[in-house]
PDB file of C-alpha atoms in Angstrom:
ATOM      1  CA  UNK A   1     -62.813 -28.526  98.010  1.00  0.00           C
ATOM      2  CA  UNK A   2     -59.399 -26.369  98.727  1.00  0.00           C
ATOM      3  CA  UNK A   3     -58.698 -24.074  96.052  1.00  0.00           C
ATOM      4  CA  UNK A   4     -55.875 -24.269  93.435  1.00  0.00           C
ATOM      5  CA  UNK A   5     -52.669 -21.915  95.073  1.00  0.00           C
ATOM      6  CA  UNK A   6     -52.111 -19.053  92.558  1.00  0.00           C
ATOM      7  CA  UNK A   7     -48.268 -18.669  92.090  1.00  0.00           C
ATOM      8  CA  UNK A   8     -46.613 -15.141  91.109  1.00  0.00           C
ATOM      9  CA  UNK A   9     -48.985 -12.756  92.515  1.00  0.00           C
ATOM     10  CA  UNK A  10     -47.102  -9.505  92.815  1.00  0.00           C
ATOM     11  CA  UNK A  11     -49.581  -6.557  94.438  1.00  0.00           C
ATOM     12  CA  UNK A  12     -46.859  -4.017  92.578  1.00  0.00           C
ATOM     13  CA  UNK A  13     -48.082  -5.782  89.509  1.00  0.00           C
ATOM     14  CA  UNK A  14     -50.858  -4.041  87.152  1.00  0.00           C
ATOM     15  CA  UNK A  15     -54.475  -5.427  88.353  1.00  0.00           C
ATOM     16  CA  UNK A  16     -54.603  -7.331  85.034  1.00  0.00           C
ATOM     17  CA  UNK A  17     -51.556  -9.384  85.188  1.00  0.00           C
ATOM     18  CA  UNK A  18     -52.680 -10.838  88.401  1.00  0.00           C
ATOM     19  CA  UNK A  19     -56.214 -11.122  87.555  1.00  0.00           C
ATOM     20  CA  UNK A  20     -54.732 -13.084  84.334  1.00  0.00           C
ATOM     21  CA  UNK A  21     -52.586 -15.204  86.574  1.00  0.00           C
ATOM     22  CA  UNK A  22     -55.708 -15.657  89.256  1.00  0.00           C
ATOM     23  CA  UNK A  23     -58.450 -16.764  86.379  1.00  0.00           C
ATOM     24  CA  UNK A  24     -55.798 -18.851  84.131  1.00  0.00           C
ATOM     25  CA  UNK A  25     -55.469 -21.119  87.512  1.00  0.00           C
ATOM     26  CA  UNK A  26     -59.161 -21.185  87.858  1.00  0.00           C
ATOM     27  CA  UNK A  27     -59.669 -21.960  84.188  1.00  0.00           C
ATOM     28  CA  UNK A  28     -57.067 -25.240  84.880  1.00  0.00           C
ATOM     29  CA  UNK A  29     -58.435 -25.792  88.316  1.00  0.00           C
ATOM     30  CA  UNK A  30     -62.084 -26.666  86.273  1.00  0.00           C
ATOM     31  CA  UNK A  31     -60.474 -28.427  83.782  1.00  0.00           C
ATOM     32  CA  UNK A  32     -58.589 -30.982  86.172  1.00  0.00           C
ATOM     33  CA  UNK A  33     -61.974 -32.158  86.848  1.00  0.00           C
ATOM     34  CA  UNK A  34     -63.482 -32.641  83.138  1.00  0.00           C
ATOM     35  CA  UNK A  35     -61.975 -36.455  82.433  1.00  0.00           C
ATOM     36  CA  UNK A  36     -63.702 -37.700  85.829  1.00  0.00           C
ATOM     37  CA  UNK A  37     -66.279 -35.541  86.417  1.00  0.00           C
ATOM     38  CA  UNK A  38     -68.116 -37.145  82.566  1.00  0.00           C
ATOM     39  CA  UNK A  39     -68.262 -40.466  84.497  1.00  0.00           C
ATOM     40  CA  UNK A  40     -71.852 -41.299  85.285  1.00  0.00           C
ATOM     41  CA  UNK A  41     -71.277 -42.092  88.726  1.00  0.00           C
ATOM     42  CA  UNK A  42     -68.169 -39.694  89.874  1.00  0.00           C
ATOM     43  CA  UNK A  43     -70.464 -37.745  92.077  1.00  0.00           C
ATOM     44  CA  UNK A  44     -67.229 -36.238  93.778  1.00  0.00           C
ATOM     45  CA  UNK A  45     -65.599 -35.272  90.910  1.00  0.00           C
ATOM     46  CA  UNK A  46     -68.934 -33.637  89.235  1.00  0.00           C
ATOM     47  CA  UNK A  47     -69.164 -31.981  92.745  1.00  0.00           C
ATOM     48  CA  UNK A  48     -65.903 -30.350  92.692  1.00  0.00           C
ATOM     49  CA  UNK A  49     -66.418 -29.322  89.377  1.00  0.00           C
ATOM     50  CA  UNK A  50     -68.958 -27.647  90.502  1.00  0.00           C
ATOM     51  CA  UNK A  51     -67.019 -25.544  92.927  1.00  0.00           C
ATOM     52  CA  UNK A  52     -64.316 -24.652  90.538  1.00  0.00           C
ATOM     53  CA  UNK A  53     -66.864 -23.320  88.154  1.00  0.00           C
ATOM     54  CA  UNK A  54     -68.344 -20.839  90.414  1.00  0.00           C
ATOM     55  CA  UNK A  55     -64.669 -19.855  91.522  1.00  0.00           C
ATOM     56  CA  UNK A  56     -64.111 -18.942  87.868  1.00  0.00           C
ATOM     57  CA  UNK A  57     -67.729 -17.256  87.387  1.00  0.00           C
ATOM     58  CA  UNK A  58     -67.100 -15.241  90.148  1.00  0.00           C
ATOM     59  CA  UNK A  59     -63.905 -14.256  89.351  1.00  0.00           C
ATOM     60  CA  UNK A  60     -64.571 -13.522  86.150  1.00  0.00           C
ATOM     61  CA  UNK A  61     -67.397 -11.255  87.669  1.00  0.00           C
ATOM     62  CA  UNK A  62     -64.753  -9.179  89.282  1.00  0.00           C
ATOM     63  CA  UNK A  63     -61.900  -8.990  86.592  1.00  0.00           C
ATOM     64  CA  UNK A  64     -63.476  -9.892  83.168  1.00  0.00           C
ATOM     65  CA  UNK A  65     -63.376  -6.706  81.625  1.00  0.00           C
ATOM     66  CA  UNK A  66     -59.383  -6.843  81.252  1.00  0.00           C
ATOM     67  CA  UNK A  67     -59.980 -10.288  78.995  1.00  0.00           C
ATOM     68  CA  UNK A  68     -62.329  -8.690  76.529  1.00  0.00           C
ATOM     69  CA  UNK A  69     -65.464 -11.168  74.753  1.00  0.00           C
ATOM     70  CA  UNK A  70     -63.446 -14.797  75.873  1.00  0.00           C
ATOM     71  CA  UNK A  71     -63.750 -14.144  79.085  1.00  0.00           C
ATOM     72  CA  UNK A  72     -67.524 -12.695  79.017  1.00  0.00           C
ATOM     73  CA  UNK A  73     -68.600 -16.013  77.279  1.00  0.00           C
ATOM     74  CA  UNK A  74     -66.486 -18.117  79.749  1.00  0.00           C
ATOM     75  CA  UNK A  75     -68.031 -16.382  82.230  1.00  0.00           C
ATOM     76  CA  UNK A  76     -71.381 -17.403  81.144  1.00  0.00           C
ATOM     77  CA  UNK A  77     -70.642 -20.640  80.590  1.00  0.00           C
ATOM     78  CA  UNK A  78     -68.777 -21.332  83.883  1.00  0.00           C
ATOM     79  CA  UNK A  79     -72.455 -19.930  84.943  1.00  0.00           C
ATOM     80  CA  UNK A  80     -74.173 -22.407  83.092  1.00  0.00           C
ATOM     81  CA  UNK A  81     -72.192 -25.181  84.080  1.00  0.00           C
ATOM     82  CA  UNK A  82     -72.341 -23.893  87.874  1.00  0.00           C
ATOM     83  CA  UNK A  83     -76.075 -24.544  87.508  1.00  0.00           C
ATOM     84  CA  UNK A  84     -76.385 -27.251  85.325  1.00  0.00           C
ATOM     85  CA  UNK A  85     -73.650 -29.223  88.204  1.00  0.00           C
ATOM     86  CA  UNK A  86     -75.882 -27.666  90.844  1.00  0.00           C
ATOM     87  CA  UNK A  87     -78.394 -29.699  89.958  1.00  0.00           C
ATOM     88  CA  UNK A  88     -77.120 -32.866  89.866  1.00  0.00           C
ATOM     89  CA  UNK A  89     -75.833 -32.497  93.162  1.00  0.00           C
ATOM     90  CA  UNK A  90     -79.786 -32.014  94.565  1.00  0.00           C
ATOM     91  CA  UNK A  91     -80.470 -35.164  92.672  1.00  0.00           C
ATOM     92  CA  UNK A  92     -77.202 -36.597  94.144  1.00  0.00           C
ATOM     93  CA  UNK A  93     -78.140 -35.924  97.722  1.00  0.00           C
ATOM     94  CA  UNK A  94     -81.521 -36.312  97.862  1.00  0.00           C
ATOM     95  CA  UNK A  95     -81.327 -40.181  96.114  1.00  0.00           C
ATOM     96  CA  UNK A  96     -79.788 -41.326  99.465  1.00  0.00           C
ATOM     97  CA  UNK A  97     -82.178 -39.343 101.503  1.00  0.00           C
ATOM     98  CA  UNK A  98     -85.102 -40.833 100.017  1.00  0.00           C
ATOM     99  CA  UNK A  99     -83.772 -44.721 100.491  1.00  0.00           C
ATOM    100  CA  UNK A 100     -83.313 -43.963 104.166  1.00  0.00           C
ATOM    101  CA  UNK A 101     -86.258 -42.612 105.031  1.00  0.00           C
ATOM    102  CA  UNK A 102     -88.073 -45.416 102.900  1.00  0.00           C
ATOM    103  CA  UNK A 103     -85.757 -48.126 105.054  1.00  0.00           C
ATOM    104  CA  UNK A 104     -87.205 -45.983 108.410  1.00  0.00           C
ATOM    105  CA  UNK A 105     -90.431 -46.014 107.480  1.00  0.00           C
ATOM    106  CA  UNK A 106     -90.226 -49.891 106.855  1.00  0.00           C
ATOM    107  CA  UNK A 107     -88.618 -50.408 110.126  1.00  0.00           C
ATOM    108  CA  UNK A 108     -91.361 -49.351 111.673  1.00  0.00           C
ATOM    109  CA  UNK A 109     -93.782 -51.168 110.028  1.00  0.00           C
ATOM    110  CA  UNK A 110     -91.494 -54.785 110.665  1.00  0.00           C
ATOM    111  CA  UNK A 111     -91.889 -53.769 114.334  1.00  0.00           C
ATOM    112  CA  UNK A 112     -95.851 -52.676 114.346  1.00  0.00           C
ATOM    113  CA  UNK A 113     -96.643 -56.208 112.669  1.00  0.00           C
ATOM    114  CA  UNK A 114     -94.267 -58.164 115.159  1.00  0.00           C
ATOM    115  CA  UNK A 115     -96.264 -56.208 117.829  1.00  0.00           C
ATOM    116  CA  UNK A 116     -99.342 -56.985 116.425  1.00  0.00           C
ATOM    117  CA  UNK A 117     -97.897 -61.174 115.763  1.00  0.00           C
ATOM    118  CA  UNK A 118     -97.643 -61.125 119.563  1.00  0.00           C
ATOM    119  CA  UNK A 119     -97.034 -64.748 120.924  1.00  0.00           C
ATOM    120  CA  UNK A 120     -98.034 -66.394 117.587  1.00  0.00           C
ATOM    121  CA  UNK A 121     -95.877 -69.395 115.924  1.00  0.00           C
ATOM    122  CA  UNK A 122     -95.488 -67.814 113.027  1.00  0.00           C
ATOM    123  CA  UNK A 123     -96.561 -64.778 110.976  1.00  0.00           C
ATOM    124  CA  UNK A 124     -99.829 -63.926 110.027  1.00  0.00           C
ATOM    125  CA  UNK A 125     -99.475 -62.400 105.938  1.00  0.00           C
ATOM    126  CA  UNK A 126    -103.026 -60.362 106.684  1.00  0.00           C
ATOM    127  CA  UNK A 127    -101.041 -58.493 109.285  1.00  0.00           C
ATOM    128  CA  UNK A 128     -98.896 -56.743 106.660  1.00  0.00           C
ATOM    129  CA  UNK A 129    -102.172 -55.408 105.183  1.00  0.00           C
ATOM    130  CA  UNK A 130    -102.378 -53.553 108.670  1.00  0.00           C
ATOM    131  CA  UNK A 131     -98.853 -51.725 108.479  1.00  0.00           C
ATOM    132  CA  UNK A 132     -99.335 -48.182 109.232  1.00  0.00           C
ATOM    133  CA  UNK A 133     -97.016 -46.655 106.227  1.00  0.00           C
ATOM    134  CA  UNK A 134     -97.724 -49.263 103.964  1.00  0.00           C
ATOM    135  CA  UNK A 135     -99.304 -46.929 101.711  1.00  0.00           C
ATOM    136  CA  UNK A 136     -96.097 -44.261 102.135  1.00  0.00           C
ATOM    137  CA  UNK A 137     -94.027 -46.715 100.524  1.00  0.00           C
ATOM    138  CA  UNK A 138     -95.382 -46.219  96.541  1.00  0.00           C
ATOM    139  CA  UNK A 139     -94.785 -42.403  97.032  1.00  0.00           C
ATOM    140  CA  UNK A 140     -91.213 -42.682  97.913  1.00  0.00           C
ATOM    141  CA  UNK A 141     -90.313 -45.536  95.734  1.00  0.00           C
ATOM    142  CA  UNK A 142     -91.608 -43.298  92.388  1.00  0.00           C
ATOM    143  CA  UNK A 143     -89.907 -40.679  94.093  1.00  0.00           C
ATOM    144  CA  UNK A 144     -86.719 -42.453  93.760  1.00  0.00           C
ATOM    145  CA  UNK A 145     -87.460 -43.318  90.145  1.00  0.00           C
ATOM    146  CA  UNK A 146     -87.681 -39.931  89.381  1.00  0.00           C
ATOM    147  CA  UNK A 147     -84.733 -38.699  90.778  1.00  0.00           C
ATOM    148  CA  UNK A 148     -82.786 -41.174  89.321  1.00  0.00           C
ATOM    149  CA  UNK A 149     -84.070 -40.686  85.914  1.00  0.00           C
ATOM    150  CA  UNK A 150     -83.488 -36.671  86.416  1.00  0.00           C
ATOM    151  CA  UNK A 151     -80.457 -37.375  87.149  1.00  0.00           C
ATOM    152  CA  UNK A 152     -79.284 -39.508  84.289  1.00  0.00           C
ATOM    153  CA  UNK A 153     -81.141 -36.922  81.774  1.00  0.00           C
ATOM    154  CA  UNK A 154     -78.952 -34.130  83.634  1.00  0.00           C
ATOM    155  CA  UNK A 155     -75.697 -35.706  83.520  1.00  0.00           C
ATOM    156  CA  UNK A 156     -76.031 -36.473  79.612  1.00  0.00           C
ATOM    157  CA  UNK A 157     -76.826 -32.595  79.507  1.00  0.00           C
ATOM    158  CA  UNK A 158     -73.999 -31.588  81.165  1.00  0.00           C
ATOM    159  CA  UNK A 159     -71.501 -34.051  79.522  1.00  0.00           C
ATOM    160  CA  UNK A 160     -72.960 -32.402  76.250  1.00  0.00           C
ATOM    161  CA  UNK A 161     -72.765 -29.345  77.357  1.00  0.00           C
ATOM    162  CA  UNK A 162     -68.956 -29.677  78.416  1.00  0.00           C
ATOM    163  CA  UNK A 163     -67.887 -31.403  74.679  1.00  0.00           C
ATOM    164  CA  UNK A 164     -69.947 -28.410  72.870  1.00  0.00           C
ATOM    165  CA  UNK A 165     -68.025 -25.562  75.059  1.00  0.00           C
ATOM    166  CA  UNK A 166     -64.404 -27.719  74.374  1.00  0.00           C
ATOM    167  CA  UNK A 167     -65.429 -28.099  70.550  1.00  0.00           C
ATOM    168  CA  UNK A 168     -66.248 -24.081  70.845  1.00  0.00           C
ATOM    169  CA  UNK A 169     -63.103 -23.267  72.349  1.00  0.00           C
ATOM    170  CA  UNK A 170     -64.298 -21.417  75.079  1.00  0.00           C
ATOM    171  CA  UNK A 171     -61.839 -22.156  77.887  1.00  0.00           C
ATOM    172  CA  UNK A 172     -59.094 -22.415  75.120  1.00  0.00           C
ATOM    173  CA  UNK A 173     -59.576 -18.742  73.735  1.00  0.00           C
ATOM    174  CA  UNK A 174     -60.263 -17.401  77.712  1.00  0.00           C
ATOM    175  CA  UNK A 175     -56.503 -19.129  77.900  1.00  0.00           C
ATOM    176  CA  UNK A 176     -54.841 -17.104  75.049  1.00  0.00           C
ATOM    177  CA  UNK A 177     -56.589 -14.477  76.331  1.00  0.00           C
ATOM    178  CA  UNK A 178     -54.757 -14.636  79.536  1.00  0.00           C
ATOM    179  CA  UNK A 179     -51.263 -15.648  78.008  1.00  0.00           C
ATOM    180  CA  UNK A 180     -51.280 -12.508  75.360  1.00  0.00           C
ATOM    181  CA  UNK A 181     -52.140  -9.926  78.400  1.00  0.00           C
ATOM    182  CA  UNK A 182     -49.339 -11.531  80.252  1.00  0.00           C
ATOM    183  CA  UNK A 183     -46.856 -11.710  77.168  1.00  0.00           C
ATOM    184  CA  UNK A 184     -48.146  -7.884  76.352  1.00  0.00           C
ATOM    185  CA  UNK A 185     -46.889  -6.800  80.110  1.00  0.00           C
ATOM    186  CA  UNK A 186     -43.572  -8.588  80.196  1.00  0.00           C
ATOM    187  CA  UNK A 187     -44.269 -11.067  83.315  1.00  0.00           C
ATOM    188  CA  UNK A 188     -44.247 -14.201  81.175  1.00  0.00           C
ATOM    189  CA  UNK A 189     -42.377 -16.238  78.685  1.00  0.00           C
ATOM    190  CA  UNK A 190     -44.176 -17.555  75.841  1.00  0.00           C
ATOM    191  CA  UNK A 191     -45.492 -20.785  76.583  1.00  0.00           C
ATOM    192  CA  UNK A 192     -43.460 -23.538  75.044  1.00  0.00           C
ATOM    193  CA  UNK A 193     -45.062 -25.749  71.729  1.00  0.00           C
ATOM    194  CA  UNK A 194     -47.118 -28.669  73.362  1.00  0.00           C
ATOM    195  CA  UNK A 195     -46.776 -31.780  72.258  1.00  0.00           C
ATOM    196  CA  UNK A 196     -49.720 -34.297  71.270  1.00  0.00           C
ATOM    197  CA  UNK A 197     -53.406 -33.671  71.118  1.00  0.00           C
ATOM    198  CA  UNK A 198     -54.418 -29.823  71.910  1.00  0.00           C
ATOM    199  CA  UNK A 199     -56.331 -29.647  74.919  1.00  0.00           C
ATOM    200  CA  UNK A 200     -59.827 -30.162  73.610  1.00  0.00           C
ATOM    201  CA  UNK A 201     -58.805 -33.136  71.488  1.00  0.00           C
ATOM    202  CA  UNK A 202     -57.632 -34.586  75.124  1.00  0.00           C
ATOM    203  CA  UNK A 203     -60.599 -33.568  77.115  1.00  0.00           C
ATOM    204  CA  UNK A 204     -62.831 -35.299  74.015  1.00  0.00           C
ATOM    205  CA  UNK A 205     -61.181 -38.501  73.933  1.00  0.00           C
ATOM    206  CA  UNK A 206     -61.475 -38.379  77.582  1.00  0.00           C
ATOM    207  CA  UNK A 207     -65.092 -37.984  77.473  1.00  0.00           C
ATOM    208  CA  UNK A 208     -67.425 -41.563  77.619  1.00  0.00           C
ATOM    209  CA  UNK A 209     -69.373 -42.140  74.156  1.00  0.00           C
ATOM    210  CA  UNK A 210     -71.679 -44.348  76.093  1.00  0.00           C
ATOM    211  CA  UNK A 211     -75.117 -43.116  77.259  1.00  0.00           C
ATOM    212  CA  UNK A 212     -76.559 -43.286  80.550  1.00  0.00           C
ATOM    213  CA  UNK A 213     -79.323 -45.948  81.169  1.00  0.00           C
TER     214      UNK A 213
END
């Protein structure tokens, strides 16, 4: 995923106005992704996400200290979340990885029996009881099952996990954070009064209320 352009950068600027103009696009760049990303099966999405919280953790690494506490916490969280995505994606892309060596190892076996069939009529069952990765199959298949189930127990974690840190206000107060150190040097204009639901009242209602079977 291409990262977010940060406008205004000025390198005869103080090193906290730009770091406040680098991490608020970060902080919206992770954001964009909430309202798709807490659909069960928007693996992209959740992947991106992903990305964009490890841009913030690590930038946050690097200029934190100018924020004060919000951005500490963010930065933990956009740690957490970095993980927490992280391993989704495994589950993700090892599901499909699994299947296809399950249909290779069964596309062997159709071959070995029709081998075995030779110049018959018709199929002999007993020959399937001869397929040489018959008993590879079970393995694979419970493998399956498990990442599948992981990864339905993860996602319901992490969708959690996002609504607790929006109810918390942590990207929120990281935000005013980044608005009063830009405000305090001059660069920007206050932002305007929004209009409708805050920010976390948008990302909730944007999160599903259904669970993950």
């Amino acid at each position: 995923m291409k990262a977010r352009k940060v406008k205004k950068l000025d390198p005869t600027a103080p090193l906290d106005v730009n770091a406040a103009r680098i991490v608020r696009t970060r902080v919206d760049e992770l954001r964009s992704f909430a309202p798709q990303a807490l659909e069960p099966d928007a693996t992209e999405a959740q992947h991106d996400m992903r990305i964009a919280a490890k841009r913030l953790r690590y930038v946050l690494e690097v200029t934190g200290f100018c924020f004060g506490k919000p951005a500490q916490t963010a930065r933990r969280r956009a740690r957490d979340l970095q993980d927490l995505l992280g391993e989704i994606h495994d589950c993700n892309v090892m599901l499909p990885r699994v299947q296809a060596e399950i249909e290779r190892l069964r596309g062997e076996d159709v071959r070995a029996v029709l081998l075995q069939a030779a110049d018959a009529e018709d199929l002999d069952p007993a020959l399937t009881a001869h397929a040489p990765n018959r008993t590879a199959y079970r393995g694979l298949e419970l493998l399956a099952v498990h990442l599948r189930a992981r990864q339905a127990l993860l996602f319901e974690r992490f969708r959690h996990f996002w609504q607790a840190e929006v109810s918390k206000g942590t990207w929120s107060k990281l935000e005013r954070a980044l608005d009063e150190q830009l405000e305090k040097e001059g660069k920007e204009p206050k932002s305007p009064p929004q209009h409708g639901p805050e920010p976390a009242a948008r990302e909730r209602a944007s999160a599903p209320s259904h669970s993950v079977s």
